[in-house]
């Protein structure tokens, strides 16, 4: 675990130097996630959210609707699909992203259960709403089939200043791991 945390710190410093707008030393005021940095920075945000508070974060993701299997509460998120090394272990993969808070219109999720790039892609700009995570219970999948077993995915909340539909998403990948 110590090696993993050290790797996360090294990754954060590297990303800070490569992708953030730096005003003093390595004190970024904004993070612009790209195809190359999305997974590493997003994973680091999930483990060390306090480092990203009050920072502008912008990225491309698709809208995703998830309903808590116990409470029935529905959440709209902005996510990318990733390996099950992060999030739940409810199959071979999961999602990484945020629960979205936005006062404007949010494109309705589409094809979210299909392994296709044809999703409701958006470019979002905003900030973390806090460091507390929301536990969302979901039904686990086995061989692509839902089971009665429940697992938990944790999401941070993200307060968007803007949510813009992306018409040409040909350069974006719904599944990210590196």
PDB file of N, CA and C in Angstrom, residues 112-165:
ATOM      1  N   UNK A 112     -25.364   3.599 -22.117  1.00  0.00           N
ATOM      2  CA  UNK A 112     -24.400   3.491 -21.028  1.00  0.00           C
ATOM      3  C   UNK A 112     -24.059   2.050 -20.664  1.00  0.00           C
ATOM      4  N   UNK A 113     -24.905   1.093 -20.987  1.00  0.00           N
ATOM      5  CA  UNK A 113     -24.584  -0.291 -20.666  1.00  0.00           C
ATOM      6  C   UNK A 113     -23.938  -1.019 -21.841  1.00  0.00           C
ATOM      7  N   UNK A 114     -23.716  -0.307 -22.925  1.00  0.00           N
ATOM      8  CA  UNK A 114     -23.111  -0.917 -24.116  1.00  0.00           C
ATOM      9  C   UNK A 114     -21.654  -0.517 -24.243  1.00  0.00           C
ATOM     10  N   UNK A 115     -20.839  -1.445 -24.714  1.00  0.00           N
ATOM     11  CA  UNK A 115     -19.427  -1.150 -24.951  1.00  0.00           C
ATOM     12  C   UNK A 115     -19.281  -0.469 -26.302  1.00  0.00           C
ATOM     13  N   UNK A 116     -19.673   0.783 -26.332  1.00  0.00           N
ATOM     14  CA  UNK A 116     -19.609   1.585 -27.540  1.00  0.00           C
ATOM     15  C   UNK A 116     -19.217   3.005 -27.166  1.00  0.00           C
ATOM     16  N   UNK A 117     -18.619   3.698 -28.096  1.00  0.00           N
ATOM     17  CA  UNK A 117     -18.235   5.085 -27.856  1.00  0.00           C
ATOM     18  C   UNK A 117     -19.410   6.036 -28.078  1.00  0.00           C
ATOM     19  N   UNK A 118     -20.535   5.504 -28.551  1.00  0.00           N
ATOM     20  CA  UNK A 118     -21.711   6.330 -28.830  1.00  0.00           C
ATOM     21  C   UNK A 118     -22.446   6.618 -27.520  1.00  0.00           C
ATOM     22  N   UNK A 119     -21.957   7.641 -26.829  1.00  0.00           N
ATOM     23  CA  UNK A 119     -22.485   8.045 -25.525  1.00  0.00           C
ATOM     24  C   UNK A 119     -22.904   9.509 -25.595  1.00  0.00           C
ATOM     25  N   UNK A 120     -23.459  10.029 -24.539  1.00  0.00           N
ATOM     26  CA  UNK A 120     -23.764  11.456 -24.427  1.00  0.00           C
ATOM     27  C   UNK A 120     -22.531  12.139 -23.832  1.00  0.00           C
ATOM     28  N   UNK A 121     -21.602  12.534 -24.692  1.00  0.00           N
ATOM     29  CA  UNK A 121     -20.329  13.124 -24.282  1.00  0.00           C
ATOM     30  C   UNK A 121     -20.497  14.597 -23.948  1.00  0.00           C
ATOM     31  N   UNK A 122     -19.832  15.024 -22.868  1.00  0.00           N
ATOM     32  CA  UNK A 122     -19.870  16.418 -22.453  1.00  0.00           C
ATOM     33  C   UNK A 122     -18.474  16.882 -22.055  1.00  0.00           C
ATOM     34  N   UNK A 123     -18.252  18.174 -22.199  1.00  0.00           N
ATOM     35  CA  UNK A 123     -17.053  18.818 -21.662  1.00  0.00           C
ATOM     36  C   UNK A 123     -17.527  19.596 -20.451  1.00  0.00           C
ATOM     37  N   UNK A 124     -16.954  19.280 -19.287  1.00  0.00           N
ATOM     38  CA  UNK A 124     -17.389  19.930 -18.054  1.00  0.00           C
ATOM     39  C   UNK A 124     -16.255  20.740 -17.443  1.00  0.00           C
ATOM     40  N   UNK A 125     -16.646  21.850 -16.837  1.00  0.00           N
ATOM     41  CA  UNK A 125     -15.719  22.699 -16.092  1.00  0.00           C
ATOM     42  C   UNK A 125     -16.357  22.955 -14.740  1.00  0.00           C
ATOM     43  N   UNK A 126     -15.560  22.825 -13.686  1.00  0.00           N
ATOM     44  CA  UNK A 126     -16.090  23.071 -12.361  1.00  0.00           C
ATOM     45  C   UNK A 126     -15.101  22.718 -11.282  1.00  0.00           C
ATOM     46  N   UNK A 127     -15.635  22.434 -10.088  1.00  0.00           N
ATOM     47  CA  UNK A 127     -14.806  22.139  -8.919  1.00  0.00           C
ATOM     48  C   UNK A 127     -15.445  21.025  -8.100  1.00  0.00           C
ATOM     49  N   UNK A 128     -14.630  20.387  -7.296  1.00  0.00           N
ATOM     50  CA  UNK A 128     -15.167  19.424  -6.339  1.00  0.00           C
ATOM     51  C   UNK A 128     -16.083  20.154  -5.373  1.00  0.00           C
ATOM     52  N   UNK A 129     -17.153  19.501  -4.972  1.00  0.00           N
ATOM     53  CA  UNK A 129     -18.083  20.088  -4.002  1.00  0.00           C
ATOM     54  C   UNK A 129     -17.612  19.856  -2.571  1.00  0.00           C
ATOM     55  N   UNK A 130     -16.687  18.941  -2.387  1.00  0.00           N
ATOM     56  CA  UNK A 130     -16.170  18.603  -1.063  1.00  0.00           C
ATOM     57  C   UNK A 130     -15.332  17.349  -1.158  1.00  0.00           C
ATOM     58  N   UNK A 131     -14.886  16.850  -0.021  1.00  0.00           N
ATOM     59  CA  UNK A 131     -14.049  15.654  -0.009  1.00  0.00           C
ATOM     60  C   UNK A 131     -14.808  14.405   0.451  1.00  0.00           C
ATOM     61  N   UNK A 132     -16.049  14.589   0.871  1.00  0.00           N
ATOM     62  CA  UNK A 132     -16.846  13.447   1.325  1.00  0.00           C
ATOM     63  C   UNK A 132     -17.382  12.680   0.119  1.00  0.00           C
ATOM     64  N   UNK A 133     -17.279  11.368   0.185  1.00  0.00           N
ATOM     65  CA  UNK A 133     -17.748  10.519  -0.913  1.00  0.00           C
ATOM     66  C   UNK A 133     -19.147   9.991  -0.614  1.00  0.00           C
ATOM     67  N   UNK A 134     -19.903   9.801  -1.680  1.00  0.00           N
ATOM     68  CA  UNK A 134     -21.229   9.203  -1.585  1.00  0.00           C
ATOM     69  C   UNK A 134     -21.112   7.733  -1.948  1.00  0.00           C
ATOM     70  N   UNK A 135     -21.584   6.866  -1.073  1.00  0.00           N
ATOM     71  CA  UNK A 135     -21.604   5.429  -1.362  1.00  0.00           C
ATOM     72  C   UNK A 135     -22.863   5.105  -2.146  1.00  0.00           C
ATOM     73  N   UNK A 136     -22.698   4.472  -3.297  1.00  0.00           N
ATOM     74  CA  UNK A 136     -23.832   4.060  -4.121  1.00  0.00           C
ATOM     75  C   UNK A 136     -23.778   2.543  -4.243  1.00  0.00           C
ATOM     76  N   UNK A 137     -24.820   1.891  -3.747  1.00  0.00           N
ATOM     77  CA  UNK A 137     -24.909   0.428  -3.832  1.00  0.00           C
ATOM     78  C   UNK A 137     -25.434   0.040  -5.213  1.00  0.00           C
ATOM     79  N   UNK A 138     -24.745  -0.897  -5.857  1.00  0.00           N
ATOM     80  CA  UNK A 138     -25.155  -1.382  -7.170  1.00  0.00           C
ATOM     81  C   UNK A 138     -25.181  -2.904  -7.144  1.00  0.00           C
ATOM     82  N   UNK A 139     -25.940  -3.475  -8.069  1.00  0.00           N
ATOM     83  CA  UNK A 139     -25.942  -4.926  -8.206  1.00  0.00           C
ATOM     84  C   UNK A 139     -24.704  -5.344  -8.979  1.00  0.00           C
ATOM     85  N   UNK A 140     -24.031  -6.362  -8.450  1.00  0.00           N
ATOM     86  CA  UNK A 140     -22.832  -6.878  -9.104  1.00  0.00           C
ATOM     87  C   UNK A 140     -23.222  -7.672 -10.343  1.00  0.00           C
ATOM     88  N   UNK A 141     -22.304  -7.732 -11.273  1.00  0.00           N
ATOM     89  CA  UNK A 141     -22.501  -8.509 -12.500  1.00  0.00           C
ATOM     90  C   UNK A 141     -21.535  -9.674 -12.507  1.00  0.00           C
ATOM     91  N   UNK A 142     -21.981 -10.789 -13.071  1.00  0.00           N
ATOM     92  CA  UNK A 142     -21.131 -11.937 -13.279  1.00  0.00           C
ATOM     93  C   UNK A 142     -21.332 -12.408 -14.701  1.00  0.00           C
ATOM     94  N   UNK A 143     -20.270 -12.411 -15.476  1.00  0.00           N
ATOM     95  CA  UNK A 143     -20.348 -12.780 -16.896  1.00  0.00           C
ATOM     96  C   UNK A 143     -21.390 -11.956 -17.642  1.00  0.00           C
ATOM     97  N   UNK A 144     -21.456 -10.668 -17.320  1.00  0.00           N
ATOM     98  CA  UNK A 144     -22.370  -9.769 -18.001  1.00  0.00           C
ATOM     99  C   UNK A 144     -23.818  -9.842 -17.541  1.00  0.00           C
ATOM    100  N   UNK A 145     -24.094 -10.626 -16.507  1.00  0.00           N
ATOM    101  CA  UNK A 145     -25.458 -10.815 -16.015  1.00  0.00           C
ATOM    102  C   UNK A 145     -25.554 -10.270 -14.592  1.00  0.00           C
ATOM    103  N   UNK A 146     -26.573  -9.436 -14.300  1.00  0.00           N
ATOM    104  CA  UNK A 146     -26.698  -8.915 -12.934  1.00  0.00           C
ATOM    105  C   UNK A 146     -27.026 -10.030 -11.944  1.00  0.00           C
ATOM    106  N   UNK A 147     -26.483  -9.897 -10.746  1.00  0.00           N
ATOM    107  CA  UNK A 147     -26.748 -10.864  -9.680  1.00  0.00           C
ATOM    108  C   UNK A 147     -27.517 -10.149  -8.570  1.00  0.00           C
ATOM    109  N   UNK A 148     -27.816 -10.864  -7.508  1.00  0.00           N
ATOM    110  CA  UNK A 148     -28.479 -10.240  -6.361  1.00  0.00           C
ATOM    111  C   UNK A 148     -27.462  -9.678  -5.370  1.00  0.00           C
ATOM    112  N   UNK A 149     -26.187  -9.961  -5.602  1.00  0.00           N
ATOM    113  CA  UNK A 149     -25.109  -9.463  -4.735  1.00  0.00           C
ATOM    114  C   UNK A 149     -24.911  -7.970  -4.987  1.00  0.00           C
ATOM    115  N   UNK A 150     -24.771  -7.199  -3.903  1.00  0.00           N
ATOM    116  CA  UNK A 150     -24.588  -5.749  -4.021  1.00  0.00           C
ATOM    117  C   UNK A 150     -23.149  -5.364  -3.704  1.00  0.00           C
ATOM    118  N   UNK A 151     -22.688  -4.357  -4.399  1.00  0.00           N
ATOM    119  CA  UNK A 151     -21.371  -3.780  -4.150  1.00  0.00           C
ATOM    120  C   UNK A 151     -21.513  -2.270  -4.071  1.00  0.00           C
ATOM    121  N   UNK A 152     -20.471  -1.621  -3.604  1.00  0.00           N
ATOM    122  CA  UNK A 152     -20.512  -0.176  -3.410  1.00  0.00           C
ATOM    123  C   UNK A 152     -19.518   0.521  -4.323  1.00  0.00           C
ATOM    124  N   UNK A 153     -19.979   1.578  -4.986  1.00  0.00           N
ATOM    125  CA  UNK A 153     -19.097   2.478  -5.718  1.00  0.00           C
ATOM    126  C   UNK A 153     -19.128   3.799  -4.969  1.00  0.00           C
ATOM    127  N   UNK A 154     -17.978   4.403  -4.782  1.00  0.00           N
ATOM    128  CA  UNK A 154     -17.917   5.692  -4.108  1.00  0.00           C
ATOM    129  C   UNK A 154     -17.671   6.791  -5.133  1.00  0.00           C
ATOM    130  N   UNK A 155     -18.438   7.870  -5.008  1.00  0.00           N
ATOM    131  CA  UNK A 155     -18.306   9.014  -5.898  1.00  0.00           C
ATOM    132  C   UNK A 155     -18.106  10.290  -5.095  1.00  0.00           C
ATOM    133  N   UNK A 156     -17.200  11.125  -5.559  1.00  0.00           N
ATOM    134  CA  UNK A 156     -17.118  12.492  -5.076  1.00  0.00           C
ATOM    135  C   UNK A 156     -18.157  13.303  -5.831  1.00  0.00           C
ATOM    136  N   UNK A 157     -18.565  14.426  -5.280  1.00  0.00           N
ATOM    137  CA  UNK A 157     -19.505  15.307  -5.972  1.00  0.00           C
ATOM    138  C   UNK A 157     -18.740  16.432  -6.643  1.00  0.00           C
ATOM    139  N   UNK A 158     -19.251  16.831  -7.802  1.00  0.00           N
ATOM    140  CA  UNK A 158     -18.602  17.832  -8.647  1.00  0.00           C
ATOM    141  C   UNK A 158     -19.633  18.886  -9.002  1.00  0.00           C
ATOM    142  N   UNK A 159     -19.309  20.132  -8.723  1.00  0.00           N
ATOM    143  CA  UNK A 159     -20.198  21.243  -9.033  1.00  0.00           C
ATOM    144  C   UNK A 159     -19.736  21.875 -10.342  1.00  0.00           C
ATOM    145  N   UNK A 160     -20.522  21.685 -11.388  1.00  0.00           N
ATOM    146  CA  UNK A 160     -20.133  22.168 -12.711  1.00  0.00           C
ATOM    147  C   UNK A 160     -20.547  23.610 -12.917  1.00  0.00           C
ATOM    148  N   UNK A 161     -19.650  24.376 -13.509  1.00  0.00           N
ATOM    149  CA  UNK A 161     -19.958  25.737 -13.943  1.00  0.00           C
ATOM    150  C   UNK A 161     -20.528  25.696 -15.353  1.00  0.00           C
ATOM    151  N   UNK A 162     -20.051  24.711 -16.148  1.00  0.00           N
ATOM    152  CA  UNK A 162     -20.575  24.538 -17.498  1.00  0.00           C
ATOM    153  C   UNK A 162     -20.554  23.068 -17.875  1.00  0.00           C
ATOM    154  N   UNK A 163     -21.542  22.673 -18.660  1.00  0.00           N
ATOM    155  CA  UNK A 163     -21.654  21.323 -19.211  1.00  0.00           C
ATOM    156  C   UNK A 163     -22.013  21.503 -20.682  1.00  0.00           C
ATOM    157  N   UNK A 164     -21.049  21.241 -21.552  1.00  0.00           N
ATOM    158  CA  UNK A 164     -21.245  21.455 -22.985  1.00  0.00           C
ATOM    159  C   UNK A 164     -21.233  20.131 -23.736  1.00  0.00           C
ATOM    160  N   UNK A 165     -22.263  19.915 -24.528  1.00  0.00           N
ATOM    161  CA  UNK A 165     -22.364  18.701 -25.334  1.00  0.00           C
ATOM    162  C   UNK A 165     -21.235  18.667 -26.352  1.00  0.00           C
TER     163      UNK A 165
END
